[in-house]
Amino acid sequence: MTLRGSPINILSASEFLSFPLYLRCEEQHRNLEICRINMTDPTYSNLQAVQLVEANQRPTGVQLVNTERTNKHADPMDLVALAQTIQKADEMTKARVGSKLTVIADQIRYLQEQAKKHLEDAKRDNIIHHAACNLVKRPGTMYYMYERESGQKYMSILSPEEWGASCPHEFVGAYKLEYDLSWTPIEEVAEKSQEFALIDKILNAQNAIMDSSEFNLGLTKNSSTASVKDVTNESS
């Protein structure tokens, strides 16, 4: 006996519970035989066990007339379709969780890179602040670091171009002191200035929107008041 191209093995009642996936086949006679799909078939080799709802012969305390008819499967292939649906749901769950975890992992790597950069910038700023300097450092000013033969590093307001060929010591780098007392290398000054300009533009646009909203509300209020006064004057 075959079931849609799949071999069927007839089992005894004692073997019923030993198989995770089983089907009930109703034959033409009154006796109900227990059968299962051959799980060695490659078509069903990857299916998972299906957990069915427990049968109850007395639901809400009422005895059923025919429990076999109540608990009967209309189509023996329904369990196969159910197992395939569960398997597909498991695969989709794994894929969905995997994609979310990938995004979180990318964010973690980005945060690690940012933390490393901030630590390196803090270390650089600390070295520059502790460099020898006879001047009072003022925010917004560009300072130039030089190194003597003795290894001492010091800050100056004279650039190598201003020194010309008479520059007495080795030039290390140029840094701009920001208003938060952080240092920006000269090669990053233009990029940082653009960022500050963009921030100022956003803030100014937001303030303009807020001022415009207040202005419109004021006009509405004044026009409404004027209309009421006009109506009052006309009625009088």
Short mmCIF file of N, CA and C in Angstrom, two decimals, residues 1-102:
data_model
loop_
_atom_site.label_atom_id
_atom_site.label_comp_id
_atom_site.label_asym_id
_atom_site.label_seq_id
_atom_site.Cartn_x
_atom_site.Cartn_y
_atom_site.Cartn_z
N MET A 1 0.86 -1.20 0.00
CA MET A 1 0.00 0.00 0.00
C MET A 1 0.89 1.25 0.00
N THR A 2 0.60 2.21 -0.86
CA THR A 2 1.40 3.43 -0.94
C THR A 2 0.52 4.64 -0.68
N LEU A 3 1.19 5.73 -0.23
CA LEU A 3 0.48 6.97 0.08
C LEU A 3 1.16 8.09 -0.70
N ARG A 4 0.54 8.47 -1.82
CA ARG A 4 1.06 9.53 -2.67
C ARG A 4 2.53 9.27 -3.02
N GLY A 5 2.85 8.08 -3.37
CA GLY A 5 4.20 7.76 -3.78
C GLY A 5 5.12 7.40 -2.64
N SER A 6 4.66 7.46 -1.36
CA SER A 6 5.51 7.15 -0.22
C SER A 6 5.13 5.80 0.33
N PRO A 7 6.09 4.92 0.66
CA PRO A 7 5.77 3.59 1.20
C PRO A 7 5.14 3.68 2.56
N ILE A 8 4.17 2.78 2.86
CA ILE A 8 3.46 2.76 4.12
C ILE A 8 3.74 1.43 4.81
N ASN A 9 4.09 1.49 6.09
CA ASN A 9 4.31 0.29 6.89
C ASN A 9 3.20 0.18 7.91
N ILE A 10 2.54 -0.98 7.98
CA ILE A 10 1.48 -1.20 8.94
C ILE A 10 2.11 -1.57 10.28
N LEU A 11 1.66 -0.88 11.35
CA LEU A 11 2.22 -1.10 12.69
C LEU A 11 1.14 -1.66 13.60
N SER A 12 1.59 -2.29 14.64
CA SER A 12 0.67 -2.73 15.69
C SER A 12 0.43 -1.59 16.65
N ALA A 13 -0.60 -1.76 17.50
CA ALA A 13 -0.93 -0.69 18.45
C ALA A 13 0.18 -0.46 19.45
N SER A 14 0.94 -1.50 19.81
CA SER A 14 2.02 -1.34 20.78
C SER A 14 3.17 -0.51 20.23
N GLU A 15 3.28 -0.43 18.91
CA GLU A 15 4.35 0.34 18.29
C GLU A 15 3.92 1.78 17.97
N PHE A 16 2.74 2.11 18.35
CA PHE A 16 2.16 3.40 17.97
C PHE A 16 2.98 4.58 18.48
N LEU A 17 3.37 4.51 19.79
CA LEU A 17 4.03 5.66 20.42
C LEU A 17 5.52 5.71 20.16
N SER A 18 6.07 4.75 19.47
CA SER A 18 7.51 4.72 19.24
C SER A 18 7.94 5.58 18.06
N PHE A 19 6.98 6.14 17.34
CA PHE A 19 7.32 6.95 16.18
C PHE A 19 6.85 8.38 16.42
N PRO A 20 7.74 9.38 16.20
CA PRO A 20 7.35 10.77 16.45
C PRO A 20 6.33 11.30 15.46
N LEU A 21 6.35 10.80 14.26
CA LEU A 21 5.43 11.29 13.24
C LEU A 21 4.62 10.11 12.71
N TYR A 22 3.31 10.14 12.95
CA TYR A 22 2.48 9.01 12.55
C TYR A 22 1.20 9.52 11.89
N LEU A 23 0.57 8.64 11.18
CA LEU A 23 -0.68 8.95 10.50
C LEU A 23 -1.66 7.82 10.74
N ARG A 24 -2.90 8.18 10.70
CA ARG A 24 -3.96 7.17 10.80
C ARG A 24 -4.64 7.02 9.45
N CYS A 25 -4.71 5.82 8.99
CA CYS A 25 -5.34 5.53 7.70
C CYS A 25 -6.58 4.68 7.93
N GLU A 26 -7.68 5.16 7.42
CA GLU A 26 -8.93 4.42 7.57
C GLU A 26 -9.14 3.53 6.35
N GLU A 27 -9.20 2.26 6.56
CA GLU A 27 -9.43 1.33 5.47
C GLU A 27 -10.92 1.18 5.21
N GLN A 28 -11.22 0.42 4.20
CA GLN A 28 -12.61 0.24 3.84
C GLN A 28 -13.37 -0.54 4.90
N HIS A 29 -12.69 -1.40 5.69
CA HIS A 29 -13.36 -2.18 6.73
C HIS A 29 -13.54 -1.35 7.99
N ARG A 30 -14.20 -1.88 9.00
CA ARG A 30 -14.46 -1.16 10.24
C ARG A 30 -13.18 -0.98 11.07
N ASN A 31 -12.28 -1.97 10.97
CA ASN A 31 -11.05 -1.89 11.76
C ASN A 31 -10.20 -0.72 11.28
N LEU A 32 -9.57 0.00 12.26
CA LEU A 32 -8.72 1.16 11.97
C LEU A 32 -7.29 0.73 12.20
N GLU A 33 -6.48 0.73 11.15
CA GLU A 33 -5.09 0.32 11.26
C GLU A 33 -4.23 1.56 11.47
N ILE A 34 -3.08 1.34 12.14
CA ILE A 34 -2.14 2.43 12.42
C ILE A 34 -0.99 2.32 11.44
N CYS A 35 -0.64 3.41 10.82
CA CYS A 35 0.42 3.39 9.83
C CYS A 35 1.26 4.63 9.96
N ARG A 36 2.41 4.66 9.32
CA ARG A 36 3.30 5.81 9.35
C ARG A 36 3.97 5.96 8.01
N ILE A 37 4.51 7.15 7.75
CA ILE A 37 5.29 7.39 6.54
C ILE A 37 6.70 6.90 6.78
N ASN A 38 7.29 6.29 5.79
CA ASN A 38 8.66 5.80 5.89
C ASN A 38 9.60 7.00 5.97
N MET A 39 10.21 7.23 7.15
CA MET A 39 11.03 8.41 7.35
C MET A 39 12.39 8.30 6.67
N THR A 40 12.71 7.11 6.13
CA THR A 40 13.95 6.98 5.37
C THR A 40 13.83 7.57 3.97
N ASP A 41 12.60 7.89 3.58
CA ASP A 41 12.39 8.53 2.29
C ASP A 41 13.04 9.92 2.32
N PRO A 42 13.92 10.26 1.36
CA PRO A 42 14.58 11.58 1.37
C PRO A 42 13.60 12.74 1.39
N THR A 43 12.39 12.52 0.91
CA THR A 43 11.41 13.61 0.89
C THR A 43 11.06 14.06 2.29
N TYR A 44 11.05 13.13 3.26
CA TYR A 44 10.62 13.45 4.62
C TYR A 44 11.75 13.29 5.64
N SER A 45 12.98 13.13 5.19
CA SER A 45 14.08 12.85 6.12
C SER A 45 14.39 14.03 7.03
N ASN A 46 14.07 15.26 6.61
CA ASN A 46 14.40 16.44 7.40
C ASN A 46 13.23 16.96 8.22
N LEU A 47 12.12 16.28 8.22
CA LEU A 47 10.95 16.75 8.95
C LEU A 47 11.15 16.56 10.45
N GLN A 48 10.57 17.45 11.23
CA GLN A 48 10.63 17.38 12.67
C GLN A 48 9.38 16.70 13.21
N ALA A 49 9.48 16.28 14.46
CA ALA A 49 8.32 15.66 15.10
C ALA A 49 7.22 16.69 15.31
N VAL A 50 6.00 16.29 15.08
CA VAL A 50 4.85 17.17 15.22
C VAL A 50 4.17 16.88 16.54
N GLN A 51 3.94 17.90 17.33
CA GLN A 51 3.24 17.76 18.60
C GLN A 51 1.78 18.11 18.40
N LEU A 52 0.91 17.12 18.60
CA LEU A 52 -0.52 17.32 18.42
C LEU A 52 -1.19 17.60 19.75
N VAL A 53 -2.38 18.17 19.67
CA VAL A 53 -3.16 18.46 20.86
C VAL A 53 -3.68 17.15 21.46
N GLU A 54 -3.59 17.03 22.76
CA GLU A 54 -4.06 15.82 23.42
C GLU A 54 -5.57 15.64 23.21
N ALA A 55 -5.96 14.40 22.93
CA ALA A 55 -7.37 14.10 22.72
C ALA A 55 -8.10 14.03 24.06
N ASN A 56 -9.32 14.50 24.07
CA ASN A 56 -10.14 14.48 25.28
C ASN A 56 -11.49 13.84 24.93
N GLN A 57 -11.78 12.72 25.58
CA GLN A 57 -13.02 12.02 25.30
C GLN A 57 -14.23 12.64 26.01
N ARG A 58 -13.96 13.50 27.00
CA ARG A 58 -15.07 14.16 27.72
C ARG A 58 -14.80 15.66 27.79
N PRO A 59 -14.85 16.36 26.69
CA PRO A 59 -14.66 17.81 26.74
C PRO A 59 -15.80 18.48 27.49
N THR A 60 -15.44 19.38 28.39
CA THR A 60 -16.41 20.09 29.25
C THR A 60 -17.33 19.12 29.99
N GLY A 61 -16.83 17.90 30.25
CA GLY A 61 -17.59 16.93 31.03
C GLY A 61 -18.63 16.16 30.26
N VAL A 62 -18.69 16.32 28.93
CA VAL A 62 -19.69 15.64 28.11
C VAL A 62 -18.99 14.52 27.34
N GLN A 63 -19.50 13.30 27.47
CA GLN A 63 -18.92 12.16 26.77
C GLN A 63 -19.23 12.24 25.28
N LEU A 64 -18.18 12.11 24.46
CA LEU A 64 -18.38 12.13 23.02
C LEU A 64 -18.98 10.81 22.56
N VAL A 65 -19.81 10.87 21.55
CA VAL A 65 -20.45 9.66 21.02
C VAL A 65 -19.43 8.81 20.28
N ASN A 66 -18.61 9.45 19.44
CA ASN A 66 -17.63 8.72 18.64
C ASN A 66 -16.32 9.50 18.68
N THR A 67 -15.43 9.09 19.58
CA THR A 67 -14.16 9.80 19.71
C THR A 67 -13.26 9.58 18.51
N GLU A 68 -13.40 8.44 17.84
CA GLU A 68 -12.56 8.18 16.68
C GLU A 68 -12.87 9.15 15.55
N ARG A 69 -14.14 9.43 15.37
CA ARG A 69 -14.53 10.37 14.32
C ARG A 69 -14.11 11.79 14.68
N THR A 70 -14.15 12.11 15.98
CA THR A 70 -13.80 13.47 16.41
C THR A 70 -12.31 13.73 16.24
N ASN A 71 -11.48 12.73 16.59
CA ASN A 71 -10.03 12.90 16.55
C ASN A 71 -9.41 12.45 15.23
N LYS A 72 -10.22 12.18 14.26
CA LYS A 72 -9.74 11.66 12.99
C LYS A 72 -9.13 12.78 12.15
N HIS A 73 -8.07 12.44 11.39
CA HIS A 73 -7.46 13.37 10.44
C HIS A 73 -8.15 13.22 9.10
N ALA A 74 -8.58 14.33 8.54
CA ALA A 74 -9.27 14.27 7.26
C ALA A 74 -8.35 13.77 6.15
N ASP A 75 -7.08 14.19 6.20
CA ASP A 75 -6.12 13.78 5.18
C ASP A 75 -4.85 13.34 5.88
N PRO A 76 -4.38 12.12 5.61
CA PRO A 76 -3.14 11.67 6.26
C PRO A 76 -1.95 12.56 5.97
N MET A 77 -1.95 13.31 4.88
CA MET A 77 -0.83 14.17 4.54
C MET A 77 -0.85 15.48 5.30
N ASP A 78 -1.91 15.73 6.10
CA ASP A 78 -1.97 16.97 6.87
C ASP A 78 -0.81 17.07 7.84
N LEU A 79 -0.43 15.95 8.47
CA LEU A 79 0.67 15.98 9.42
C LEU A 79 1.99 16.31 8.73
N VAL A 80 2.17 15.83 7.52
CA VAL A 80 3.37 16.17 6.77
C VAL A 80 3.42 17.66 6.48
N ALA A 81 2.29 18.21 6.04
CA ALA A 81 2.23 19.65 5.77
C ALA A 81 2.46 20.44 7.05
N LEU A 82 1.92 19.95 8.17
CA LEU A 82 2.11 20.63 9.45
C LEU A 82 3.57 20.61 9.85
N ALA A 83 4.23 19.47 9.67
CA ALA A 83 5.65 19.38 10.00
C ALA A 83 6.49 20.30 9.12
N GLN A 84 6.13 20.38 7.85
CA GLN A 84 6.85 21.27 6.95
C GLN A 84 6.66 22.73 7.33
N THR A 85 5.45 23.07 7.77
CA THR A 85 5.18 24.45 8.20
C THR A 85 6.00 24.80 9.43
N ILE A 86 6.07 23.88 10.39
CA ILE A 86 6.86 24.12 11.60
C ILE A 86 8.33 24.28 11.25
N GLN A 87 8.82 23.42 10.38
CA GLN A 87 10.22 23.49 9.98
C GLN A 87 10.52 24.82 9.28
N LYS A 88 9.62 25.27 8.42
CA LYS A 88 9.81 26.54 7.75
C LYS A 88 9.79 27.70 8.74
N ALA A 89 8.90 27.62 9.74
CA ALA A 89 8.85 28.67 10.76
C ALA A 89 10.15 28.71 11.55
N ASP A 90 10.72 27.54 11.87
CA ASP A 90 12.00 27.51 12.58
C ASP A 90 13.11 28.15 11.75
N GLU A 91 13.13 27.85 10.47
CA GLU A 91 14.16 28.42 9.60
C GLU A 91 14.01 29.93 9.49
N MET A 92 12.78 30.42 9.38
CA MET A 92 12.57 31.86 9.30
C MET A 92 12.95 32.55 10.60
N THR A 93 12.66 31.90 11.74
CA THR A 93 13.04 32.48 13.03
C THR A 93 14.55 32.60 13.14
N LYS A 94 15.27 31.56 12.74
CA LYS A 94 16.73 31.61 12.78
C LYS A 94 17.27 32.70 11.86
N ALA A 95 16.70 32.82 10.68
CA ALA A 95 17.16 33.84 9.74
C ALA A 95 16.90 35.25 10.27
N ARG A 96 15.70 35.44 10.87
CA ARG A 96 15.36 36.77 11.39
C ARG A 96 16.26 37.16 12.56
N VAL A 97 16.47 36.23 13.48
CA VAL A 97 17.34 36.50 14.62
C VAL A 97 18.77 36.72 14.15
N GLY A 98 19.20 35.93 13.16
CA GLY A 98 20.56 36.08 12.65
C GLY A 98 20.80 37.45 12.04
N SER A 99 19.83 37.96 11.29
CA SER A 99 19.98 39.29 10.69
C SER A 99 20.03 40.38 11.75
N LYS A 100 19.21 40.26 12.79
CA LYS A 100 19.23 41.26 13.87
C LYS A 100 20.55 41.21 14.63
N LEU A 101 21.04 40.01 14.90
CA LEU A 101 22.32 39.89 15.61
C LEU A 101 23.47 40.43 14.76
N THR A 102 23.36 40.30 13.44
CA THR A 102 24.40 40.85 12.57
C THR A 102 24.45 42.37 12.67
#
